[in-house]
Coordinates of C-alpha atoms and ligand atoms in Angstrom, one line a residue:
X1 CA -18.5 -65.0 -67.2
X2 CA -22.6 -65.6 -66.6
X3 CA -23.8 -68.9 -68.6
X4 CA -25.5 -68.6 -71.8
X5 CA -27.8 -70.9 -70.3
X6 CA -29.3 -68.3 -67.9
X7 CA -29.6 -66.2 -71.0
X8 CA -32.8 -67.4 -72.8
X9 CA -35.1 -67.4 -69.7
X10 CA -34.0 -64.5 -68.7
X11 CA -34.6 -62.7 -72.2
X12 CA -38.0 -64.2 -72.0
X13 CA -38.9 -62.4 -68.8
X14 CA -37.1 -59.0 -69.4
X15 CA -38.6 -58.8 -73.7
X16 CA -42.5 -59.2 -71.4
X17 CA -41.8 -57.0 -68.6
X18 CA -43.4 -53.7 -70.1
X19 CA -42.3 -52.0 -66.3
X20 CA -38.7 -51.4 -68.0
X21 CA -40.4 -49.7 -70.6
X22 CA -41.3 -46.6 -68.1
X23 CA -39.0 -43.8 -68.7
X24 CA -38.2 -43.9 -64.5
X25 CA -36.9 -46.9 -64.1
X26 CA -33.6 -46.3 -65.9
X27 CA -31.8 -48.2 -62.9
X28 CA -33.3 -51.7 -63.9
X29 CA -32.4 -50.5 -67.4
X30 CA -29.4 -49.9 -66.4
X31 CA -28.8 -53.2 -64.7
X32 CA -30.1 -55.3 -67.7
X33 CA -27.9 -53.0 -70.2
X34 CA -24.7 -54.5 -68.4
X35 CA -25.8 -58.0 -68.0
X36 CA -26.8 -58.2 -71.7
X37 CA -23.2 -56.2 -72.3
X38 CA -21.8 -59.2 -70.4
X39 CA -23.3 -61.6 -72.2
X40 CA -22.7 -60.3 -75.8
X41 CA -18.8 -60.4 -74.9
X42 CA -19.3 -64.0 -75.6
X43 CA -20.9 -62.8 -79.0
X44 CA -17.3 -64.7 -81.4
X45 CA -18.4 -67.9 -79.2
X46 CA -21.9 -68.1 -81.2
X47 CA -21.4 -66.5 -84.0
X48 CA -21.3 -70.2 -85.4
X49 CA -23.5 -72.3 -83.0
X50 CA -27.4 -72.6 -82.2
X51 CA -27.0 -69.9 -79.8
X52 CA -26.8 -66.9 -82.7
X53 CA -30.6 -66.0 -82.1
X54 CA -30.2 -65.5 -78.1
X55 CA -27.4 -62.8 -79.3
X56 CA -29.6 -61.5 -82.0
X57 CA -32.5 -60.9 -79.4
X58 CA -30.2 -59.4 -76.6
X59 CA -28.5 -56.9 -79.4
X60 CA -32.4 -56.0 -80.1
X61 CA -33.3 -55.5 -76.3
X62 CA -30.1 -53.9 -75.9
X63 CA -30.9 -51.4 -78.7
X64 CA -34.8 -50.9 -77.3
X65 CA -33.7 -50.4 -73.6
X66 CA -31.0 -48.1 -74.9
X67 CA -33.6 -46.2 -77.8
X68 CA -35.8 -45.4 -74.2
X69 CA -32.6 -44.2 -72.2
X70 CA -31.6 -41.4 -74.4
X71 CA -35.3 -40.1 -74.8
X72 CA -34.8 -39.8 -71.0
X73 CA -31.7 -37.8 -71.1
X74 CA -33.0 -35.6 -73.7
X75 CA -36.3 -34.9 -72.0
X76 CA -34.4 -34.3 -68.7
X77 CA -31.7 -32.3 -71.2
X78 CA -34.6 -30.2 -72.3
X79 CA -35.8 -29.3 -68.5
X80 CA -32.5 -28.4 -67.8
X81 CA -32.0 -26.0 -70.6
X82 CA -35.5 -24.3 -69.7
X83 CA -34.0 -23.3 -66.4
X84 CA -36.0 -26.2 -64.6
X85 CA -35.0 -28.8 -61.9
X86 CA -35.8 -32.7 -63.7
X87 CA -38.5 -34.2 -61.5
X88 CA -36.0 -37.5 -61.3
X89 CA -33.4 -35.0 -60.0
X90 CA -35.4 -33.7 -57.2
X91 CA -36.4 -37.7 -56.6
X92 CA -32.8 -38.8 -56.5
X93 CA -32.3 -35.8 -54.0
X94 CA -34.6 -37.2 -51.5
X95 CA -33.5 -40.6 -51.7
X96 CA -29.6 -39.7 -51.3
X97 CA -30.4 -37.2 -48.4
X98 CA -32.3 -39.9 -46.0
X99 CA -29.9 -43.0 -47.3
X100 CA -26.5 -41.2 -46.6
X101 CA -24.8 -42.9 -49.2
X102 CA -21.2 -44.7 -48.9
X103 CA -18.1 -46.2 -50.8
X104 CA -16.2 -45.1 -53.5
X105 CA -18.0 -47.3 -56.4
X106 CA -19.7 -45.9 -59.5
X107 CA -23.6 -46.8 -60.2
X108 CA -26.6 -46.2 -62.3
X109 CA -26.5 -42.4 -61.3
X110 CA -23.4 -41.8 -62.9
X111 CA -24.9 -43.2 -65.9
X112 CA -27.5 -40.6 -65.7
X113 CA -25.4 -38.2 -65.6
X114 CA -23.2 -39.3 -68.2
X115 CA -26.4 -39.5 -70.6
X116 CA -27.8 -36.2 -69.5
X117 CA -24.1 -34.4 -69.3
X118 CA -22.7 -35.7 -73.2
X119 CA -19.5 -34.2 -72.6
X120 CA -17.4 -33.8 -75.4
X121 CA -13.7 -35.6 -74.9
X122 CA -11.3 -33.5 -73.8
X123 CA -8.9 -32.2 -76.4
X124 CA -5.4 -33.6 -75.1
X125 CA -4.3 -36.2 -72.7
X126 CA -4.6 -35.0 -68.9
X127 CA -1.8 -32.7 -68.1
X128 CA 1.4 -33.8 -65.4
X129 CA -0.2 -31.3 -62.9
X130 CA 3.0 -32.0 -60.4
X131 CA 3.2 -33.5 -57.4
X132 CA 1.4 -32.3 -55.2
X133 CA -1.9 -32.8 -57.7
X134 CA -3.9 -36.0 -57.7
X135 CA -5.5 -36.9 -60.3
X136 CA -9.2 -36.2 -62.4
X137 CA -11.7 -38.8 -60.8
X138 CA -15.0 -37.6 -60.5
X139 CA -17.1 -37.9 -57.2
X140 CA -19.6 -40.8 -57.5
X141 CA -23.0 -39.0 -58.6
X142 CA -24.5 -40.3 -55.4
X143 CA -22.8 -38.3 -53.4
X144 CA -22.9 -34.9 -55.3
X145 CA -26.5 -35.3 -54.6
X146 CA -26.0 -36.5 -51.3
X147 CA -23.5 -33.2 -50.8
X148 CA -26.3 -31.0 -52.1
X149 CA -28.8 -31.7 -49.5
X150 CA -26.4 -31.8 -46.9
X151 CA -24.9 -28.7 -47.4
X152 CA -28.0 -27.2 -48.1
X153 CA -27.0 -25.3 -50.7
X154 CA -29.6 -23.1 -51.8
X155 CA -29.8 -20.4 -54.9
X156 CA -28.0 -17.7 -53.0
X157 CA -24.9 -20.0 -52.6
X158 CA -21.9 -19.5 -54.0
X159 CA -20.4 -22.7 -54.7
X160 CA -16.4 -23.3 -55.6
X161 CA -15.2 -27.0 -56.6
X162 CA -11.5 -26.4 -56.0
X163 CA -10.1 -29.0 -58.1
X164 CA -13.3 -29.8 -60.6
X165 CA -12.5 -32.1 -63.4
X166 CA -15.2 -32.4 -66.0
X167 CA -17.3 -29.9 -63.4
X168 CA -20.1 -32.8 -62.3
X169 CA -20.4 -30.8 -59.0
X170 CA -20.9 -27.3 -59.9
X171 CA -23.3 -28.8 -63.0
X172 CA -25.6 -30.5 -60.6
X173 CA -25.3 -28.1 -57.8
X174 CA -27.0 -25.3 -59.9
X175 CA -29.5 -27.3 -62.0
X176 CA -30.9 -28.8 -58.4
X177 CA -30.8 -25.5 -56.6
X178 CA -30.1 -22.6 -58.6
X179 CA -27.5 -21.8 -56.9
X180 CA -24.2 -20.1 -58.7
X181 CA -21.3 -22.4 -59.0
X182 CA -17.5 -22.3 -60.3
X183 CA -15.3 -24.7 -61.1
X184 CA -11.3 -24.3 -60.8
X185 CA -9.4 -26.9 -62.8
X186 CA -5.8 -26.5 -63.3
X187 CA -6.2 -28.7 -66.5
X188 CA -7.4 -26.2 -69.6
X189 CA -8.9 -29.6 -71.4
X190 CA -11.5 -30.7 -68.6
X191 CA -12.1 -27.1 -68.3
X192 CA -12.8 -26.7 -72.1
X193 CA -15.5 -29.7 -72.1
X194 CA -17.2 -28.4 -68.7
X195 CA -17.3 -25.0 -70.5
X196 CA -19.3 -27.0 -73.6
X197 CA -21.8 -28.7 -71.3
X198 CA -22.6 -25.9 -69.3
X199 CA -23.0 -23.5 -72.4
X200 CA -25.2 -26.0 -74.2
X201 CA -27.6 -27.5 -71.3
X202 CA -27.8 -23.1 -71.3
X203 CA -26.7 -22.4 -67.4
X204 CA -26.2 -19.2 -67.0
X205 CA -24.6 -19.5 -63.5
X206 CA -22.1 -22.2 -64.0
X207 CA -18.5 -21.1 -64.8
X208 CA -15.2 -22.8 -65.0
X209 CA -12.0 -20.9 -64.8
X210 CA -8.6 -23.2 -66.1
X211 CA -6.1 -22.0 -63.2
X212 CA -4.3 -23.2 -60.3
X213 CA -6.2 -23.2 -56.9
X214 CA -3.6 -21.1 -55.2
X215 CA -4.1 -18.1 -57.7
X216 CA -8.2 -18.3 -57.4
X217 CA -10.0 -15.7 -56.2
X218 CA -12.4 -17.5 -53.6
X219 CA -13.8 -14.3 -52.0
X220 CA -17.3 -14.9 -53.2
X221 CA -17.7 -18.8 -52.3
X222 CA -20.2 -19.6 -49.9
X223 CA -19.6 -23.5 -50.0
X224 CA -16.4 -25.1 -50.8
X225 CA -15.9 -28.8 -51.9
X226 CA -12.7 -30.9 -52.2
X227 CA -12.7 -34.7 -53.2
X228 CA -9.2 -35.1 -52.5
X229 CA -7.3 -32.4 -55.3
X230 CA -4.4 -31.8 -54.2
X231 CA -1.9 -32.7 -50.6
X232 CA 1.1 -31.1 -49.7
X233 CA 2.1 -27.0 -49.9
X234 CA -0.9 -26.3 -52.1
X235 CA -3.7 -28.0 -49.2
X236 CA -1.6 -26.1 -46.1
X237 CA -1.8 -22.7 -48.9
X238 CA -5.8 -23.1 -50.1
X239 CA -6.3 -24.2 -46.0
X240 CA -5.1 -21.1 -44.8
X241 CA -7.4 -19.2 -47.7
X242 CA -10.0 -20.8 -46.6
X243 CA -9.5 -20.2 -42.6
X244 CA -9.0 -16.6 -43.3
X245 CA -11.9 -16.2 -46.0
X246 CA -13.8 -18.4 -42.6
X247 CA -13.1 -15.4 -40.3
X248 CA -15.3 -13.0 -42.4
X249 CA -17.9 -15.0 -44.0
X250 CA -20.0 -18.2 -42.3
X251 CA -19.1 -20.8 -45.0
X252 CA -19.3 -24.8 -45.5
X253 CA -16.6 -26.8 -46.4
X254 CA -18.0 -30.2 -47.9
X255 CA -15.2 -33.0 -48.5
X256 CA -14.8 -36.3 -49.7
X257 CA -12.5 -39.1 -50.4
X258 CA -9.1 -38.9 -47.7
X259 CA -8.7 -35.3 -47.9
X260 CA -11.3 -35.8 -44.7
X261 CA -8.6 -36.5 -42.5
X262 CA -6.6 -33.7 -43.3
X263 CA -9.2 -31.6 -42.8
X264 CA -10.7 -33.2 -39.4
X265 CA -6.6 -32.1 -38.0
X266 CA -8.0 -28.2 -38.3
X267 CA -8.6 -27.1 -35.6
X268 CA -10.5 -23.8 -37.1
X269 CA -13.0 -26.0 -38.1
X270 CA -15.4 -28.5 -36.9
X271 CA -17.1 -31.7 -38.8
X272 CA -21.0 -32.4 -38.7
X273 CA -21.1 -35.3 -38.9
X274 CA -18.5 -37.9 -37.5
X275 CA -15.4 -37.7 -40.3
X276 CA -15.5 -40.6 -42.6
X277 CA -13.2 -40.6 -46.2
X278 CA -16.0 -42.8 -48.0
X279 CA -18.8 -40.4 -47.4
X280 CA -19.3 -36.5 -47.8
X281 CA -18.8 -34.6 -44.4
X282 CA -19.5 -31.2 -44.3
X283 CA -17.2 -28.8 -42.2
X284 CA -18.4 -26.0 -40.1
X285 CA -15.4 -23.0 -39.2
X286 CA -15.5 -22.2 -35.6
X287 CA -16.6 -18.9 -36.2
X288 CA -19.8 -19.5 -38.1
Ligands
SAM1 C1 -10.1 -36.2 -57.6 S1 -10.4 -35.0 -58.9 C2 -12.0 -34.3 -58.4 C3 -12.8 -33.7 -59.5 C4 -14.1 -33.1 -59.2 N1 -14.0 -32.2 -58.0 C5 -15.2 -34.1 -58.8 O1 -15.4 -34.3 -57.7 O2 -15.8 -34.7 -59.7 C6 -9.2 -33.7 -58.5 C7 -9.1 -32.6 -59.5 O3 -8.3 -31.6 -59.0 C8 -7.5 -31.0 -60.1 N2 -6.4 -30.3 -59.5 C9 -5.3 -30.8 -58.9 N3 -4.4 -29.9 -58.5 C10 -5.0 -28.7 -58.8 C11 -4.6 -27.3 -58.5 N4 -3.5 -27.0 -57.9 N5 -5.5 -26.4 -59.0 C12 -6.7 -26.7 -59.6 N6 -7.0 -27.9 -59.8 C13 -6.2 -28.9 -59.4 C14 -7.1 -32.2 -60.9 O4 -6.7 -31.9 -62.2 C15 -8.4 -33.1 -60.8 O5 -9.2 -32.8 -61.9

Protein backbone atom coordinates (compact mmCIF):
# COMPACT_ATOMS: atom_id res chain seq x y z
CA UNK A 1 0.00 0.00 0.00
CA UNK A 2 2.20 3.46 -0.95
CA UNK A 3 2.00 6.10 2.13
CA UNK A 4 -0.34 8.99 2.00
CA UNK A 5 2.55 10.83 3.00
CA UNK A 6 4.32 10.54 -0.43
CA UNK A 7 1.01 11.65 -1.78
CA UNK A 8 0.94 15.49 -1.34
CA UNK A 9 4.41 16.20 -2.83
CA UNK A 10 3.94 14.14 -5.32
CA UNK A 11 0.49 15.75 -6.41
CA UNK A 12 2.36 18.97 -6.23
CA UNK A 13 4.85 18.05 -8.91
CA UNK A 14 2.61 15.97 -11.24
CA UNK A 15 -0.79 19.11 -11.04
CA UNK A 16 2.75 21.55 -12.46
CA UNK A 17 4.17 19.27 -14.87
CA UNK A 18 2.33 20.62 -18.05
CA UNK A 19 4.70 17.60 -20.16
CA UNK A 20 1.71 15.13 -19.02
CA UNK A 21 -0.57 17.34 -20.66
CA UNK A 22 0.93 16.36 -24.27
CA UNK A 23 -1.38 14.04 -25.97
CA UNK A 24 2.11 11.55 -26.53
CA UNK A 25 3.04 10.87 -23.45
CA UNK A 26 0.08 8.61 -22.44
CA UNK A 27 2.65 6.12 -20.83
CA UNK A 28 3.53 8.65 -17.91
CA UNK A 29 -0.26 9.16 -17.90
CA UNK A 30 -0.64 5.92 -17.62
CA UNK A 31 1.78 5.42 -14.79
CA UNK A 32 0.32 8.31 -12.71
CA UNK A 33 -3.46 6.95 -13.48
CA UNK A 34 -2.41 3.71 -11.46
CA UNK A 35 -0.56 5.24 -8.70
CA UNK A 36 -3.30 7.75 -8.03
CA UNK A 37 -5.76 4.46 -8.53
CA UNK A 38 -3.64 3.03 -5.73
CA UNK A 39 -3.85 5.62 -3.63
CA UNK A 40 -7.63 6.42 -3.81
CA UNK A 41 -8.14 2.61 -2.58
CA UNK A 42 -7.38 4.21 0.71
CA UNK A 43 -10.21 6.76 -0.14
CA UNK A 44 -12.86 5.08 3.26
CA UNK A 45 -9.54 5.80 5.35
CA UNK A 46 -9.96 9.74 4.83
CA UNK A 47 -13.12 10.16 4.14
CA UNK A 48 -13.19 11.52 7.84
CA UNK A 49 -9.58 12.89 8.48
CA UNK A 50 -7.39 16.03 7.25
CA UNK A 51 -6.38 14.06 4.45
CA UNK A 52 -9.98 14.44 2.39
CA UNK A 53 -8.42 17.36 0.18
CA UNK A 54 -5.24 15.14 -1.05
CA UNK A 55 -8.23 12.62 -2.29
CA UNK A 56 -10.24 15.39 -3.65
CA UNK A 57 -7.16 16.70 -5.72
CA UNK A 58 -6.03 13.15 -6.95
CA UNK A 59 -9.90 12.31 -8.04
CA UNK A 60 -9.50 15.82 -10.01
CA UNK A 61 -5.94 14.90 -11.66
CA UNK A 62 -7.31 11.55 -12.16
CA UNK A 63 -10.35 12.95 -14.07
CA UNK A 64 -7.90 15.59 -16.16
CA UNK A 65 -5.21 12.93 -17.08
CA UNK A 66 -8.14 10.61 -17.94
CA UNK A 67 -10.37 13.71 -19.93
CA UNK A 68 -6.75 13.93 -22.14
CA UNK A 69 -6.52 10.06 -22.69
CA UNK A 70 -9.74 9.47 -24.36
CA UNK A 71 -9.24 12.64 -26.81
CA UNK A 72 -6.24 10.45 -27.70
CA UNK A 73 -8.04 7.41 -28.46
CA UNK A 74 -10.61 9.13 -30.37
CA UNK A 75 -8.21 11.16 -32.43
CA UNK A 76 -6.18 7.90 -33.15
CA UNK A 77 -9.98 6.20 -33.52
CA UNK A 78 -10.66 8.83 -36.13
CA UNK A 79 -7.26 8.03 -38.22
CA UNK A 80 -8.05 4.60 -38.08
CA UNK A 81 -11.48 4.83 -39.50
CA UNK A 82 -10.05 7.16 -42.38
CA UNK A 83 -8.03 4.22 -43.54
CA UNK A 84 -4.80 5.74 -41.93
CA UNK A 85 -1.91 4.28 -39.90
CA UNK A 86 -1.88 6.59 -36.20
CA UNK A 87 1.45 8.35 -36.18
CA UNK A 88 1.92 6.84 -32.37
CA UNK A 89 1.30 3.42 -34.01
CA UNK A 90 4.03 3.66 -36.56
CA UNK A 91 6.28 5.22 -33.33
CA UNK A 92 5.42 2.19 -31.17
CA UNK A 93 6.44 0.01 -34.31
CA UNK A 94 9.93 1.30 -34.35
CA UNK A 95 10.51 1.19 -30.79
CA UNK A 96 9.18 -2.69 -30.41
CA UNK A 97 11.14 -3.79 -33.59
CA UNK A 98 14.79 -2.50 -32.29
CA UNK A 99 13.92 -3.44 -28.33
CA UNK A 100 12.76 -7.04 -29.05
CA UNK A 101 10.43 -7.09 -26.29
CA UNK A 102 10.06 -9.93 -23.58
CA UNK A 103 7.82 -11.55 -20.67
CA UNK A 104 4.44 -12.19 -20.46
CA UNK A 105 3.26 -8.93 -18.38
CA UNK A 106 0.70 -6.40 -19.62
CA UNK A 107 1.68 -2.48 -19.93
CA UNK A 108 0.77 0.91 -21.04
CA UNK A 109 0.33 -0.42 -24.69
CA UNK A 110 -2.38 -2.58 -23.88
CA UNK A 111 -4.03 0.33 -22.37
CA UNK A 112 -3.83 1.95 -25.68
CA UNK A 113 -5.28 -0.43 -27.22
CA UNK A 114 -7.98 -1.01 -24.90
CA UNK A 115 -8.86 2.89 -25.24
CA UNK A 116 -8.56 2.94 -29.02
CA UNK A 117 -10.24 -0.81 -29.43
CA UNK A 118 -13.77 -0.06 -26.85
CA UNK A 119 -14.80 -3.40 -27.33
CA UNK A 120 -18.10 -4.19 -26.30
CA UNK A 121 -18.41 -7.16 -23.56
CA UNK A 122 -18.99 -10.23 -24.94
CA UNK A 123 -22.54 -11.48 -24.70
CA UNK A 124 -22.13 -14.77 -22.51
CA UNK A 125 -19.54 -16.27 -20.31
CA UNK A 126 -16.53 -17.83 -22.35
CA UNK A 127 -17.59 -21.20 -23.66
CA UNK A 128 -15.99 -24.90 -22.26
CA UNK A 129 -14.07 -25.18 -25.59
CA UNK A 130 -12.80 -28.86 -24.41
CA UNK A 131 -9.74 -30.02 -23.64
CA UNK A 132 -7.55 -29.71 -25.89
CA UNK A 133 -8.36 -25.56 -25.95
CA UNK A 134 -6.60 -23.14 -23.76
CA UNK A 135 -8.06 -20.38 -22.81
CA UNK A 136 -8.84 -16.44 -24.26
CA UNK A 137 -5.69 -14.35 -23.13
CA UNK A 138 -4.62 -11.85 -25.36
CA UNK A 139 -0.97 -11.40 -26.51
CA UNK A 140 0.65 -8.44 -24.68
CA UNK A 141 0.21 -5.40 -27.16
CA UNK A 142 4.03 -5.20 -27.28
CA UNK A 143 4.49 -7.98 -28.95
CA UNK A 144 1.73 -7.80 -31.71
CA UNK A 145 3.71 -4.86 -32.64
CA UNK A 146 6.76 -6.48 -32.15
CA UNK A 147 5.22 -9.61 -34.42
CA UNK A 148 4.33 -7.12 -37.10
CA UNK A 149 7.67 -5.89 -37.86
CA UNK A 150 9.20 -9.10 -37.48
CA UNK A 151 7.16 -10.83 -39.73
CA UNK A 152 7.17 -8.11 -42.02
CA UNK A 153 3.88 -8.32 -42.82
CA UNK A 154 3.10 -6.04 -45.50
CA UNK A 155 -0.53 -5.11 -47.36
CA UNK A 156 -0.32 -8.07 -49.65
CA UNK A 157 -0.30 -10.51 -46.59
CA UNK A 158 -2.76 -12.57 -45.70
CA UNK A 159 -2.83 -12.91 -42.09
CA UNK A 160 -4.75 -15.93 -39.96
CA UNK A 161 -4.81 -15.63 -35.97
CA UNK A 162 -5.77 -19.29 -35.41
CA UNK A 163 -7.23 -19.10 -32.07
CA UNK A 164 -8.03 -15.04 -31.93
CA UNK A 165 -9.98 -13.99 -28.89
CA UNK A 166 -11.12 -10.46 -28.97
CA UNK A 167 -8.99 -10.30 -32.55
CA UNK A 168 -6.09 -7.75 -31.11
CA UNK A 169 -3.77 -9.30 -33.69
CA UNK A 170 -5.56 -9.19 -36.93
CA UNK A 171 -6.97 -5.44 -35.65
CA UNK A 172 -3.47 -4.09 -35.37
CA UNK A 173 -1.99 -6.14 -38.14
CA UNK A 174 -4.14 -4.36 -40.77
CA UNK A 175 -4.40 -0.81 -39.32
CA UNK A 176 -0.24 -0.78 -39.21
CA UNK A 177 0.12 -2.34 -42.59
CA UNK A 178 -2.81 -2.72 -44.60
CA UNK A 179 -2.51 -5.93 -44.81
CA UNK A 180 -5.84 -8.41 -44.87
CA UNK A 181 -6.30 -10.32 -41.80
CA UNK A 182 -8.81 -13.11 -40.28
CA UNK A 183 -9.44 -14.16 -37.15
CA UNK A 184 -10.77 -17.86 -36.25
CA UNK A 185 -12.24 -18.08 -32.74
CA UNK A 186 -14.11 -21.10 -31.74
CA UNK A 187 -15.99 -18.85 -29.19
CA UNK A 188 -19.15 -17.10 -31.24
CA UNK A 189 -19.04 -14.20 -28.17
CA UNK A 190 -15.29 -12.94 -28.68
CA UNK A 191 -16.04 -13.31 -32.28
CA UNK A 192 -19.29 -11.15 -31.98
CA UNK A 193 -17.34 -8.12 -30.19
CA UNK A 194 -14.21 -8.45 -32.72
CA UNK A 195 -16.92 -8.24 -35.42
CA UNK A 196 -18.15 -4.71 -33.61
CA UNK A 197 -14.70 -3.17 -33.41
CA UNK A 198 -13.65 -3.91 -36.67
CA UNK A 199 -17.11 -2.74 -38.33
CA UNK A 200 -17.02 0.43 -36.36
CA UNK A 201 -13.14 1.60 -36.49
CA UNK A 202 -14.55 0.89 -40.53
CA UNK A 203 -11.81 -1.90 -41.65
CA UNK A 204 -12.73 -3.30 -44.55
CA UNK A 205 -10.09 -6.12 -44.48
CA UNK A 206 -10.49 -7.47 -41.12
CA UNK A 207 -12.82 -10.55 -40.64
CA UNK A 208 -13.59 -12.97 -37.96
CA UNK A 209 -15.15 -16.28 -38.64
CA UNK A 210 -16.72 -18.17 -35.18
CA UNK A 211 -15.48 -21.90 -36.05
CA UNK A 212 -13.13 -24.47 -34.91
CA UNK A 213 -9.46 -24.23 -36.41
CA UNK A 214 -9.64 -27.70 -37.74
CA UNK A 215 -12.69 -26.91 -40.17
CA UNK A 216 -10.88 -23.39 -41.43
CA UNK A 217 -10.14 -22.90 -44.66
CA UNK A 218 -6.44 -21.50 -44.44
CA UNK A 219 -5.61 -21.68 -48.17
CA UNK A 220 -5.23 -17.97 -48.49
CA UNK A 221 -2.95 -17.12 -45.28
CA UNK A 222 0.32 -15.84 -45.99
CA UNK A 223 1.30 -15.46 -42.15
CA UNK A 224 0.02 -17.55 -39.47
CA UNK A 225 0.14 -16.69 -35.61
CA UNK A 226 -0.49 -18.92 -32.57
CA UNK A 227 -0.10 -17.67 -28.85
CA UNK A 228 -0.51 -20.96 -27.47
CA UNK A 229 -4.55 -21.95 -28.67
CA UNK A 230 -4.87 -25.13 -28.49
CA UNK A 231 -2.27 -28.67 -27.59
CA UNK A 232 -3.07 -32.02 -28.30
CA UNK A 233 -4.96 -33.78 -31.62
CA UNK A 234 -6.06 -30.28 -32.82
CA UNK A 235 -2.02 -28.78 -32.85
CA UNK A 236 -0.65 -32.32 -34.58
CA UNK A 237 -4.17 -31.69 -37.14
CA UNK A 238 -3.73 -27.62 -37.87
CA UNK A 239 0.40 -28.69 -37.94
CA UNK A 240 -0.04 -30.95 -40.63
CA UNK A 241 -2.41 -28.03 -42.44
CA UNK A 242 -0.02 -25.93 -42.14
CA UNK A 243 3.11 -28.18 -43.35
CA UNK A 244 1.13 -29.16 -46.37
CA UNK A 245 -0.34 -25.52 -47.17
CA UNK A 246 4.00 -24.86 -46.44
CA UNK A 247 4.76 -27.14 -49.48
CA UNK A 248 2.84 -24.80 -51.94
CA UNK A 249 3.08 -21.41 -50.72
CA UNK A 250 6.33 -19.66 -48.86
CA UNK A 251 4.59 -18.66 -45.57
CA UNK A 252 5.57 -17.42 -41.85
CA UNK A 253 4.57 -18.93 -38.96
CA UNK A 254 4.83 -16.31 -35.95
CA UNK A 255 4.32 -17.92 -32.27
CA UNK A 256 4.25 -16.96 -28.87
CA UNK A 257 3.75 -18.14 -25.34
CA UNK A 258 4.90 -22.33 -24.97
CA UNK A 259 3.38 -23.30 -28.12
CA UNK A 260 7.23 -22.32 -29.26
CA UNK A 261 8.43 -25.49 -28.22
CA UNK A 262 6.06 -27.51 -29.95
CA UNK A 263 6.79 -25.90 -32.80
CA UNK A 264 10.77 -25.73 -32.62
CA UNK A 265 10.14 -30.17 -32.50
CA UNK A 266 9.05 -29.67 -36.53
CA UNK A 267 11.22 -30.58 -38.33
CA UNK A 268 9.54 -28.94 -41.72
CA UNK A 269 10.27 -25.85 -40.29
CA UNK A 270 13.01 -23.70 -39.04
CA UNK A 271 12.99 -20.72 -36.32
CA UNK A 272 14.70 -17.20 -37.02
CA UNK A 273 15.56 -16.42 -34.27
CA UNK A 274 16.72 -18.74 -31.35
CA UNK A 275 13.13 -20.26 -29.83
CA UNK A 276 12.16 -18.59 -26.73
CA UNK A 277 8.21 -18.98 -25.16
CA UNK A 278 8.39 -15.32 -23.74
CA UNK A 279 9.04 -13.60 -26.96
CA UNK A 280 7.55 -13.86 -30.61
CA UNK A 281 9.73 -16.19 -32.94
CA UNK A 282 8.94 -16.33 -36.31
CA UNK A 283 9.10 -19.85 -38.21
CA UNK A 284 10.36 -20.33 -41.67
CA UNK A 285 9.09 -23.88 -43.53
CA UNK A 286 12.04 -25.57 -45.13
CA UNK A 287 10.72 -25.04 -48.42
CA UNK A 288 10.43 -21.28 -48.48
C1 LIG B 1 -4.35 -17.71 -25.66
S1 LIG B 1 -5.75 -17.15 -26.58
C2 LIG B 1 -5.01 -16.17 -27.84
C3 LIG B 1 -5.91 -15.06 -28.36
C4 LIG B 1 -5.34 -14.20 -29.48
N1 LIG B 1 -4.71 -14.98 -30.52
C5 LIG B 1 -4.34 -13.20 -28.98
O1 LIG B 1 -3.17 -13.49 -29.09
O2 LIG B 1 -4.71 -12.13 -28.46
C6 LIG B 1 -6.24 -18.65 -27.42
C7 LIG B 1 -7.59 -18.54 -28.13
O3 LIG B 1 -7.76 -19.70 -28.95
C8 LIG B 1 -9.15 -20.04 -28.96
N2 LIG B 1 -9.28 -21.45 -29.36
C9 LIG B 1 -8.97 -22.54 -28.61
N3 LIG B 1 -9.21 -23.67 -29.32
C10 LIG B 1 -9.67 -23.30 -30.54
C11 LIG B 1 -10.06 -24.01 -31.70
N4 LIG B 1 -10.06 -25.35 -31.74
N5 LIG B 1 -10.47 -23.31 -32.78
C12 LIG B 1 -10.51 -21.94 -32.75
N6 LIG B 1 -10.14 -21.23 -31.66
C13 LIG B 1 -9.73 -21.89 -30.57
C14 LIG B 1 -9.56 -19.76 -27.52
O4 LIG B 1 -10.97 -19.60 -27.41
C15 LIG B 1 -8.80 -18.48 -27.22
O5 LIG B 1 -9.56 -17.34 -27.53
Amino acid sequence: MPSLTNLKPLLTQWETDSTLLEPANVSRRMEILDQLDRYSSQSELLEDNPCKELLVRSQALSSKLESINSLLFQFIREQIQCGVCPSEFQTILEQQASTHPHGFSYDYLDDLLAGVFQFDPPHSEPQDLGPDSVFYQPTPARHIFQMISAAAITETDTLIDLGSGLGHVPLLASICTGATSIGIELDSAWVASAEMCASKLNLRKVSFNAQDVREADLSSGTVFYLYTPFTGATLSSVLDSLRAHAAMHPIRICAFGPVTLSLSMETWMRPVTPPATDRITVFLPNSN
